[in-house]
CSV table of C-alpha atoms in Angstrom, one decimal:
chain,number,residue,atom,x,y,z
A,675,UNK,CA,108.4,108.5,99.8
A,676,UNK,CA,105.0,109.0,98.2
A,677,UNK,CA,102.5,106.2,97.4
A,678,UNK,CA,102.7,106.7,93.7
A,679,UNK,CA,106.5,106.7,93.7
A,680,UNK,CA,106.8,103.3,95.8
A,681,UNK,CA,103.8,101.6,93.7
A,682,UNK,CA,105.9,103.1,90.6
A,683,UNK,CA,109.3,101.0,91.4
A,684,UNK,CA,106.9,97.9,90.9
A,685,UNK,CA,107.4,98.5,87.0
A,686,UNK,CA,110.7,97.2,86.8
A,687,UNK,CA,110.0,93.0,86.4
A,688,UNK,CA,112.8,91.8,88.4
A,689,UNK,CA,111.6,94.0,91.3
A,690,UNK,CA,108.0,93.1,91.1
A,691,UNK,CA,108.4,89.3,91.1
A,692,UNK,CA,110.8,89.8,94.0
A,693,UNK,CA,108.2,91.7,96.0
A,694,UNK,CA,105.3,89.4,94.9
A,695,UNK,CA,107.5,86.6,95.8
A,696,UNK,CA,108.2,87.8,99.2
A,697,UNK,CA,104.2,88.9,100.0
A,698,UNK,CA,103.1,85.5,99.1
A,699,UNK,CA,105.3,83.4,101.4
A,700,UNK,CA,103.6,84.8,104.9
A,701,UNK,CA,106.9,85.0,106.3
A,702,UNK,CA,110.6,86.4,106.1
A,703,UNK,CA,112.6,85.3,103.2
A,704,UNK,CA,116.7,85.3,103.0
A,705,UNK,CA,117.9,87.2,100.0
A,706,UNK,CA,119.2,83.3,97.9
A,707,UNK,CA,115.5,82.0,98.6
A,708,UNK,CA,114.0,85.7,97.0
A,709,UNK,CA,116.9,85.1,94.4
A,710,UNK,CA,116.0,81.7,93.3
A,711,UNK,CA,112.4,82.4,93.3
A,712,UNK,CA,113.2,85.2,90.8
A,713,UNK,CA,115.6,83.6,88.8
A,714,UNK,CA,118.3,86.2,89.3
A,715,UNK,CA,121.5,86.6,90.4
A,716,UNK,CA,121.8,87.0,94.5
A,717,UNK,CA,123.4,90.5,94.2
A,718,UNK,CA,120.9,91.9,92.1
A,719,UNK,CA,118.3,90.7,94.3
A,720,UNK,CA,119.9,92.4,97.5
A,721,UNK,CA,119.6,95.3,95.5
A,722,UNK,CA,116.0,95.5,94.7
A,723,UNK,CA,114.9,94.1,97.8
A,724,UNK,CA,117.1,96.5,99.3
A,725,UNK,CA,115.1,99.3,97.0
A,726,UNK,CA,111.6,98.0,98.3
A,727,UNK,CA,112.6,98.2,101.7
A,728,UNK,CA,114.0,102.0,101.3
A,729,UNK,CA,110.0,102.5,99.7
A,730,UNK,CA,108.5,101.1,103.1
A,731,UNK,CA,107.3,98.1,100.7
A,732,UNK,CA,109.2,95.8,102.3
A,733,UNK,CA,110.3,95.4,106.2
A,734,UNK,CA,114.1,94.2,106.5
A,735,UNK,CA,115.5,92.5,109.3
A,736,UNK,CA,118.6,89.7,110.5
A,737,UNK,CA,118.4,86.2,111.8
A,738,UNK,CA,120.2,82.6,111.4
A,739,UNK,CA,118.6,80.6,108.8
A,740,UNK,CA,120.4,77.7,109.7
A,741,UNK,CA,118.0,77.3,112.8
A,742,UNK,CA,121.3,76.9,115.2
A,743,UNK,CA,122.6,79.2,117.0
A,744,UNK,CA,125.8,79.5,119.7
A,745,UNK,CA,129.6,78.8,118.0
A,746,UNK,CA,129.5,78.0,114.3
A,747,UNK,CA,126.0,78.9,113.6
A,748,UNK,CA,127.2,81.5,110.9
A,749,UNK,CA,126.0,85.1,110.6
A,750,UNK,CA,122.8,86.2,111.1
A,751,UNK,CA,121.3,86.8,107.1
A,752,UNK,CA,119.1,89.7,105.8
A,753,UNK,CA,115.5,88.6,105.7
A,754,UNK,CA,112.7,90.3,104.1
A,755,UNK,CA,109.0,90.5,104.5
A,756,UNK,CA,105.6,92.1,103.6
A,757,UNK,CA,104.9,95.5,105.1
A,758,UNK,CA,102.3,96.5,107.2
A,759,UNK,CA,102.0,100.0,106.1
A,760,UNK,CA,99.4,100.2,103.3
A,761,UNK,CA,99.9,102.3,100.1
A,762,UNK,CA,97.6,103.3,97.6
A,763,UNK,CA,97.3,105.5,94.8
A,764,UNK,CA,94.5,107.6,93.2
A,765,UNK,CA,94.3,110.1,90.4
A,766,UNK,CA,92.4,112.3,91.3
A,767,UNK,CA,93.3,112.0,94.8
A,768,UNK,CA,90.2,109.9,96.9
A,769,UNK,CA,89.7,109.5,101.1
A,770,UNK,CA,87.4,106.7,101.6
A,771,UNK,CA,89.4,105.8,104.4
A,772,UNK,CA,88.3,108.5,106.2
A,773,UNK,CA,84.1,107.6,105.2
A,774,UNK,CA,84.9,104.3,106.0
A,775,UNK,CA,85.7,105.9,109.7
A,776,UNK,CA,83.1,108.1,109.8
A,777,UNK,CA,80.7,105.5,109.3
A,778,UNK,CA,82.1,102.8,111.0
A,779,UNK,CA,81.6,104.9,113.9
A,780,UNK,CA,78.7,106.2,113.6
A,781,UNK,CA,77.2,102.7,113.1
A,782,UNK,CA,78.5,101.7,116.5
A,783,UNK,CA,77.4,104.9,118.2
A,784,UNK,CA,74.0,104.0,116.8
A,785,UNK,CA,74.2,99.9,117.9
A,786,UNK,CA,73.3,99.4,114.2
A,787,UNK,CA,75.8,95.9,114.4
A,788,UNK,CA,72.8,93.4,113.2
A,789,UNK,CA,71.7,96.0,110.8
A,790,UNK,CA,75.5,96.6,109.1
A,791,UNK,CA,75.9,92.6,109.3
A,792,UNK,CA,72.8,92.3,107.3
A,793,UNK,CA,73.8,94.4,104.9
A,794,UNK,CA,77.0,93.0,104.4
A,795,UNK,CA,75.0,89.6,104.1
A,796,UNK,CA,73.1,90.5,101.0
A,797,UNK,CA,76.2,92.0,99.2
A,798,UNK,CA,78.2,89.0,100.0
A,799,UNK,CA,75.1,87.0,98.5
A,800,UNK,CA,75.3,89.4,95.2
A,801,UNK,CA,79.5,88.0,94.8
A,802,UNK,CA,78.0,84.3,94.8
A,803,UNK,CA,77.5,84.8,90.8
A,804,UNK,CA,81.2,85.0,90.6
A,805,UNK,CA,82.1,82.0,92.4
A,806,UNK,CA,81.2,79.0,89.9
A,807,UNK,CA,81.5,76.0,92.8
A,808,UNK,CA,84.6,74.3,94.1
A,809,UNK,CA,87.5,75.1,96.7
A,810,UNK,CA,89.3,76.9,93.5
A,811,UNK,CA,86.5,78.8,92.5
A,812,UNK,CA,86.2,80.2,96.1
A,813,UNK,CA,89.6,81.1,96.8
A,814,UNK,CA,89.5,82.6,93.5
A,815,UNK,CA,86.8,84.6,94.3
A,816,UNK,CA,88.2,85.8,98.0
A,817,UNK,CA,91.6,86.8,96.3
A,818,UNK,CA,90.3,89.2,93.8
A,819,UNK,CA,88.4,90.6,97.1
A,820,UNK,CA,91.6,90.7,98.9
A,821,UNK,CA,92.0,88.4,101.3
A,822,UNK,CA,95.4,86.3,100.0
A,823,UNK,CA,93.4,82.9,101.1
A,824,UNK,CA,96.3,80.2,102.1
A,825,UNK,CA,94.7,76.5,102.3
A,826,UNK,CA,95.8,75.2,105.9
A,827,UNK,CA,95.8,71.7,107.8
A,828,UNK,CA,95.7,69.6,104.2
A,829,UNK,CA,93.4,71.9,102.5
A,830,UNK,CA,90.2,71.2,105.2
A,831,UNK,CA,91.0,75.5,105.9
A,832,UNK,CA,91.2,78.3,104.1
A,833,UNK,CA,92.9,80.6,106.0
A,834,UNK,CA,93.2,84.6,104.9
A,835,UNK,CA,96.5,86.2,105.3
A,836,UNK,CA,95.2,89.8,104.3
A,837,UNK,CA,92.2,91.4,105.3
A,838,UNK,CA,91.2,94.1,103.0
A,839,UNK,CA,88.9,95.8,105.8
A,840,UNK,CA,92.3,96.1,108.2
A,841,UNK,CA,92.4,100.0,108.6
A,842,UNK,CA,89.0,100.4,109.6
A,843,UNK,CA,88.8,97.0,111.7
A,844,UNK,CA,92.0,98.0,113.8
A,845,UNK,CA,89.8,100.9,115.0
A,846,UNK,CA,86.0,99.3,115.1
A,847,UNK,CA,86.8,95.3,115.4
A,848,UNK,CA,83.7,93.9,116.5
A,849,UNK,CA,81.7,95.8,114.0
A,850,UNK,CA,84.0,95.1,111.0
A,851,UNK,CA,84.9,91.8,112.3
A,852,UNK,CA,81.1,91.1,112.3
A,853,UNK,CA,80.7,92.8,108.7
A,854,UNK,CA,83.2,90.6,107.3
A,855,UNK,CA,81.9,87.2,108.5
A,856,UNK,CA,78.7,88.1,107.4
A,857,UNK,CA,79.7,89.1,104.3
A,858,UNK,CA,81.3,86.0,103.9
A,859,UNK,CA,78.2,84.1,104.9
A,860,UNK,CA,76.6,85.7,102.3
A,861,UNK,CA,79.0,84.5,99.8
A,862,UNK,CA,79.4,80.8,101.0
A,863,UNK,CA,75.4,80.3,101.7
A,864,UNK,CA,73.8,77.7,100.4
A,865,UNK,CA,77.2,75.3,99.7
A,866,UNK,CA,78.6,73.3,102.4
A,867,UNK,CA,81.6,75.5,103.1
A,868,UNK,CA,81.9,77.2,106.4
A,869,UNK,CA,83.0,80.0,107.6
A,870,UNK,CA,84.1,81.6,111.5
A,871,UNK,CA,85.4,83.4,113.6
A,872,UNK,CA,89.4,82.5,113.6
A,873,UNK,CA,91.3,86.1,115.0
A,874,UNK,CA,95.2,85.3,114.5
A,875,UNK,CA,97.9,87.8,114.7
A,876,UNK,CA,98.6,88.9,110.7
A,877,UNK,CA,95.8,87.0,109.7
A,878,UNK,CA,92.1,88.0,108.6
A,879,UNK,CA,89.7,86.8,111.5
A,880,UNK,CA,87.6,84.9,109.2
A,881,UNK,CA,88.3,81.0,108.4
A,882,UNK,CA,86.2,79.0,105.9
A,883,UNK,CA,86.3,75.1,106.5
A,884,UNK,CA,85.8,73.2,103.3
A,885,UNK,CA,84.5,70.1,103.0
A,886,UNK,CA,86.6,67.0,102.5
A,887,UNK,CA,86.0,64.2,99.6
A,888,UNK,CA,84.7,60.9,101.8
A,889,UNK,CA,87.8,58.4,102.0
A,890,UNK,CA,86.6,55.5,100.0
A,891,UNK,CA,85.1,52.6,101.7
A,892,UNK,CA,86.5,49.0,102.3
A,893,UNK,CA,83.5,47.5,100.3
A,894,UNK,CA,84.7,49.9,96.8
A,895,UNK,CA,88.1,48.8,97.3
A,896,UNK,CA,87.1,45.4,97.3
């Protein structure tokens, strides 16, 4: 199926709250949970996840969601998730992709790393005028860039389930890897957040620690 006839069965609302549903959770989703979520009828959810998966939008695939398994566990259920494969749509048709390559490549040919980090820097420095302060301001800031950021481990983490440089950093990771910390160290510089190195499988490699509020002392409780 082509890109813009995939991106196209987005229109219909039912479908597209179904498929943002299932991107957002990180993990597979039974067809009651994507249901619920919805606020349709289980059927007509099976059919439009069903139709997403048929578009490559959405990866299918079976286990218990019970958590048991042996006698009496029950079927294995239909479970859905986010797919890998990457679609995108643009009139007239556009290949940055491929100048992304081309320069990616030539960049490490040339051991230009420091030099592509510090340019990444200074435009992650230009995006700070967009980020007003705060934890929300921040992951508001990284998910219009892409990056899905997910606060982890009571909201000291924010962790990035997408990373919007994936194509390119498959093929080049230690320069685009690099790029993209740098360009976040742009972007966090001067405020007490964090950010490093955290490779994960399905995850960006980048992690930004945020501070956490001071528990209040003994002597203000008294």
């Amino acid at each position: 199926m082509e890109d813009i006839e995939a991106i196209a069965l987005l229109q219909d609302p039912v479908r597209r709250r179904l498929y943002e549903f299932v991107a957002a959770q990180g993990r597979e989703v039974g067809r009651n949970e994507a249901a619920e979520a919805a606020g349709v009828a289980r059927t007509l959810a099976a059919f439009h996840l069903d139709k997403l998966v048929d578009a490559g939008l959405l990866e299918a695939g079976s286990r218990r969601l019970t958590g048991r398994s042996g006698p009496g566990a029950g079927r294995p259920a239909k479970v859905y998730r986010r797919s890998a494969v990457e679609r995108g749509v643009s009139v007239p048709p556009r290949d940055y992709g491929t100048a992304a390559g081309v320069l990616a490549e030539a960049a490490e040919s040339a051991g230009l790393d420091m030099e592509v980090q510090d340019a990444a820097r200074r435009r992650g420095r230009a995006l700070r005028g967009a980020w007003g302060g705060g934890v929300e301001g921040l992951a508001g800031v990284l998910a219009e860039r892409g990056y899905e950021p997910v606060a982890d481990e009571g909201g000291a983490v924010l962790r990035m389930r997408n990373c919007p440089f994936h194509a390119v950093a498959e093929v080049f990771p230690p320069l685009v890897c690099g790029m993209n910390l740098a360009l976040l160290e742009g972007l966090v510089e001067g405020s007490e957040v964090r950010v490093r190195m955290d490779p994960r499988p399905g995850w960006c490699c980048v992690a930004a620690d945020v501070p956490q509020p001071e528990p209040p002392s003994k002597n203000n409780e008294r």
